[in-house]
Amino acid sequence: MSQEELTAIARLTQEVERLNTHRFVAIHNSVWRLLLFQFSRGLAFGLGSVLGATILVSLLLWWLAQFEFIPIVGDWTRQIIEWIENTRAAR
């Protein structure tokens, strides 16, 4: 083999060693680590989705509550606000 080929092989060997020590590869080498990683990732995604949707819906309802002068939207938002207040009062 020529010197260039040996140098290329040495570089490839170093790169493979560097990739094998990477966190992503280390997590995926163990089934239990992979399951724990995916489970925690799913929990974070679910929690973020619920919190984001809650904030978005509450802001949307608050914004719609400001339009009481529009007959259709005002009546609809008034019904939603009354339903929320009745639900809170029942607790």
JSON list of C-alpha atoms in Angstrom, two decimals:
[
{"chain": "A", "resi": 1, "resn": "MET", "atom": "CA", "xyz": [0.00, 0.00, 0.00]},
{"chain": "A", "resi": 2, "resn": "SER", "atom": "CA", "xyz": [1.09, 3.51, -0.65]},
{"chain": "A", "resi": 3, "resn": "GLN", "atom": "CA", "xyz": [1.73, 6.12, 2.01]},
{"chain": "A", "resi": 4, "resn": "GLU", "atom": "CA", "xyz": [-1.42, 8.04, 0.98]},
{"chain": "A", "resi": 5, "resn": "GLU", "atom": "CA", "xyz": [-3.59, 4.97, 1.49]},
{"chain": "A", "resi": 6, "resn": "LEU", "atom": "CA", "xyz": [-2.06, 4.29, 4.90]},
{"chain": "A", "resi": 7, "resn": "THR", "atom": "CA", "xyz": [-2.65, 7.91, 5.91]},
{"chain": "A", "resi": 8, "resn": "ALA", "atom": "CA", "xyz": [-6.26, 7.72, 4.71]},
{"chain": "A", "resi": 9, "resn": "ILE", "atom": "CA", "xyz": [-6.82, 4.49, 6.65]},
{"chain": "A", "resi": 10, "resn": "ALA", "atom": "CA", "xyz": [-5.31, 6.06, 9.78]},
{"chain": "A", "resi": 11, "resn": "ARG", "atom": "CA", "xyz": [-7.61, 9.09, 9.43]},
{"chain": "A", "resi": 12, "resn": "LEU", "atom": "CA", "xyz": [-10.63, 6.84, 8.92]},
{"chain": "A", "resi": 13, "resn": "THR", "atom": "CA", "xyz": [-9.67, 4.82, 11.99]},
{"chain": "A", "resi": 14, "resn": "GLN", "atom": "CA", "xyz": [-9.41, 7.98, 14.10]},
{"chain": "A", "resi": 15, "resn": "GLU", "atom": "CA", "xyz": [-12.76, 9.22, 12.80]},
{"chain": "A", "resi": 16, "resn": "VAL", "atom": "CA", "xyz": [-14.50, 5.91, 13.57]},
{"chain": "A", "resi": 17, "resn": "GLU", "atom": "CA", "xyz": [-13.04, 5.94, 17.08]},
{"chain": "A", "resi": 18, "resn": "ARG", "atom": "CA", "xyz": [-14.25, 9.51, 17.56]},
{"chain": "A", "resi": 19, "resn": "LEU", "atom": "CA", "xyz": [-17.74, 8.61, 16.34]},
{"chain": "A", "resi": 20, "resn": "ASN", "atom": "CA", "xyz": [-17.91, 5.54, 18.60]},
{"chain": "A", "resi": 21, "resn": "THR", "atom": "CA", "xyz": [-17.33, 7.74, 21.65]},
{"chain": "A", "resi": 22, "resn": "HIS", "atom": "CA", "xyz": [-20.06, 10.18, 20.63]},
{"chain": "A", "resi": 23, "resn": "ARG", "atom": "CA", "xyz": [-23.00, 10.44, 23.05]},
{"chain": "A", "resi": 24, "resn": "PHE", "atom": "CA", "xyz": [-25.56, 9.48, 20.39]},
{"chain": "A", "resi": 25, "resn": "VAL", "atom": "CA", "xyz": [-23.78, 6.21, 19.64]},
{"chain": "A", "resi": 26, "resn": "ALA", "atom": "CA", "xyz": [-23.23, 5.51, 23.35]},
{"chain": "A", "resi": 27, "resn": "ILE", "atom": "CA", "xyz": [-26.96, 5.87, 24.05]},
{"chain": "A", "resi": 28, "resn": "HIS", "atom": "CA", "xyz": [-27.92, 3.59, 21.18]},
{"chain": "A", "resi": 29, "resn": "ASN", "atom": "CA", "xyz": [-25.43, 0.86, 22.11]},
{"chain": "A", "resi": 30, "resn": "SER", "atom": "CA", "xyz": [-27.57, -0.21, 25.07]},
{"chain": "A", "resi": 31, "resn": "VAL", "atom": "CA", "xyz": [-31.21, -1.22, 24.70]},
{"chain": "A", "resi": 32, "resn": "TRP", "atom": "CA", "xyz": [-32.07, 0.00, 28.21]},
{"chain": "A", "resi": 33, "resn": "ARG", "atom": "CA", "xyz": [-30.42, 3.38, 27.64]},
{"chain": "A", "resi": 34, "resn": "LEU", "atom": "CA", "xyz": [-32.25, 3.70, 24.35]},
{"chain": "A", "resi": 35, "resn": "LEU", "atom": "CA", "xyz": [-35.59, 2.86, 25.98]},
{"chain": "A", "resi": 36, "resn": "LEU", "atom": "CA", "xyz": [-34.98, 5.32, 28.81]},
{"chain": "A", "resi": 37, "resn": "PHE", "atom": "CA", "xyz": [-33.90, 8.02, 26.37]},
{"chain": "A", "resi": 38, "resn": "GLN", "atom": "CA", "xyz": [-36.95, 7.52, 24.15]},
{"chain": "A", "resi": 39, "resn": "PHE", "atom": "CA", "xyz": [-39.29, 7.38, 27.16]},
{"chain": "A", "resi": 40, "resn": "SER", "atom": "CA", "xyz": [-37.95, 10.64, 28.60]},
{"chain": "A", "resi": 41, "resn": "ARG", "atom": "CA", "xyz": [-38.08, 12.21, 25.15]},
{"chain": "A", "resi": 42, "resn": "GLY", "atom": "CA", "xyz": [-41.74, 11.18, 24.84]},
{"chain": "A", "resi": 43, "resn": "LEU", "atom": "CA", "xyz": [-42.54, 12.59, 28.27]},
{"chain": "A", "resi": 44, "resn": "ALA", "atom": "CA", "xyz": [-40.94, 15.90, 27.39]},
{"chain": "A", "resi": 45, "resn": "PHE", "atom": "CA", "xyz": [-42.77, 16.05, 24.07]},
{"chain": "A", "resi": 46, "resn": "GLY", "atom": "CA", "xyz": [-46.12, 15.23, 25.69]},
{"chain": "A", "resi": 47, "resn": "LEU", "atom": "CA", "xyz": [-45.67, 17.75, 28.48]},
{"chain": "A", "resi": 48, "resn": "GLY", "atom": "CA", "xyz": [-44.61, 20.44, 26.03]},
{"chain": "A", "resi": 49, "resn": "SER", "atom": "CA", "xyz": [-47.58, 19.72, 23.79]},
{"chain": "A", "resi": 50, "resn": "VAL", "atom": "CA", "xyz": [-50.06, 19.91, 26.66]},
{"chain": "A", "resi": 51, "resn": "LEU", "atom": "CA", "xyz": [-48.58, 23.10, 28.09]},
{"chain": "A", "resi": 52, "resn": "GLY", "atom": "CA", "xyz": [-48.37, 24.72, 24.68]},
{"chain": "A", "resi": 53, "resn": "ALA", "atom": "CA", "xyz": [-51.95, 23.82, 23.80]},
{"chain": "A", "resi": 54, "resn": "THR", "atom": "CA", "xyz": [-53.18, 25.07, 27.18]},
{"chain": "A", "resi": 55, "resn": "ILE", "atom": "CA", "xyz": [-51.47, 28.42, 26.76]},
{"chain": "A", "resi": 56, "resn": "LEU", "atom": "CA", "xyz": [-52.60, 28.74, 23.15]},
{"chain": "A", "resi": 57, "resn": "VAL", "atom": "CA", "xyz": [-56.25, 27.93, 23.90]},
{"chain": "A", "resi": 58, "resn": "SER", "atom": "CA", "xyz": [-56.38, 30.21, 26.94]},
{"chain": "A", "resi": 59, "resn": "LEU", "atom": "CA", "xyz": [-54.88, 33.10, 24.96]},
{"chain": "A", "resi": 60, "resn": "LEU", "atom": "CA", "xyz": [-57.30, 32.46, 22.11]},
{"chain": "A", "resi": 61, "resn": "LEU", "atom": "CA", "xyz": [-60.29, 32.44, 24.45]},
{"chain": "A", "resi": 62, "resn": "TRP", "atom": "CA", "xyz": [-59.09, 35.59, 26.17]},
{"chain": "A", "resi": 63, "resn": "TRP", "atom": "CA", "xyz": [-58.62, 37.27, 22.81]},
{"chain": "A", "resi": 64, "resn": "LEU", "atom": "CA", "xyz": [-62.08, 36.22, 21.64]},
{"chain": "A", "resi": 65, "resn": "ALA", "atom": "CA", "xyz": [-63.59, 37.48, 24.90]},
{"chain": "A", "resi": 66, "resn": "GLN", "atom": "CA", "xyz": [-62.49, 40.97, 23.90]},
{"chain": "A", "resi": 67, "resn": "PHE", "atom": "CA", "xyz": [-64.87, 40.92, 20.91]},
{"chain": "A", "resi": 68, "resn": "GLU", "atom": "CA", "xyz": [-68.20, 41.07, 22.71]},
{"chain": "A", "resi": 69, "resn": "PHE", "atom": "CA", "xyz": [-69.45, 43.72, 20.31]},
{"chain": "A", "resi": 70, "resn": "ILE", "atom": "CA", "xyz": [-69.45, 41.21, 17.41]},
{"chain": "A", "resi": 71, "resn": "PRO", "atom": "CA", "xyz": [-72.80, 39.38, 17.80]},
{"chain": "A", "resi": 72, "resn": "ILE", "atom": "CA", "xyz": [-71.85, 35.81, 16.81]},
{"chain": "A", "resi": 73, "resn": "VAL", "atom": "CA", "xyz": [-68.38, 35.72, 18.34]},
{"chain": "A", "resi": 74, "resn": "GLY", "atom": "CA", "xyz": [-69.53, 37.65, 21.42]},
{"chain": "A", "resi": 75, "resn": "ASP", "atom": "CA", "xyz": [-72.39, 35.23, 22.16]},
{"chain": "A", "resi": 76, "resn": "TRP", "atom": "CA", "xyz": [-70.18, 32.23, 21.60]},
{"chain": "A", "resi": 77, "resn": "THR", "atom": "CA", "xyz": [-67.41, 33.54, 23.85]},
{"chain": "A", "resi": 78, "resn": "ARG", "atom": "CA", "xyz": [-69.93, 34.55, 26.49]},
{"chain": "A", "resi": 79, "resn": "GLN", "atom": "CA", "xyz": [-71.26, 30.97, 26.53]},
{"chain": "A", "resi": 80, "resn": "ILE", "atom": "CA", "xyz": [-67.73, 29.59, 26.86]},
{"chain": "A", "resi": 81, "resn": "ILE", "atom": "CA", "xyz": [-66.91, 32.02, 29.68]},
{"chain": "A", "resi": 82, "resn": "GLU", "atom": "CA", "xyz": [-70.15, 31.14, 31.51]},
{"chain": "A", "resi": 83, "resn": "TRP", "atom": "CA", "xyz": [-69.40, 27.42, 31.10]},
{"chain": "A", "resi": 84, "resn": "ILE", "atom": "CA", "xyz": [-65.89, 27.88, 32.53]},
{"chain": "A", "resi": 85, "resn": "GLU", "atom": "CA", "xyz": [-67.18, 29.96, 35.45]},
{"chain": "A", "resi": 86, "resn": "ASN", "atom": "CA", "xyz": [-69.93, 27.42, 36.20]},
{"chain": "A", "resi": 87, "resn": "THR", "atom": "CA", "xyz": [-67.38, 24.62, 36.14]},
{"chain": "A", "resi": 88, "resn": "ARG", "atom": "CA", "xyz": [-65.13, 26.51, 38.56]},
{"chain": "A", "resi": 89, "resn": "ALA", "atom": "CA", "xyz": [-68.07, 27.30, 40.85]},
{"chain": "A", "resi": 90, "resn": "ALA", "atom": "CA", "xyz": [-69.13, 23.64, 40.93]},
{"chain": "A", "resi": 91, "resn": "ARG", "atom": "CA", "xyz": [-65.74, 22.61, 42.31]}
]
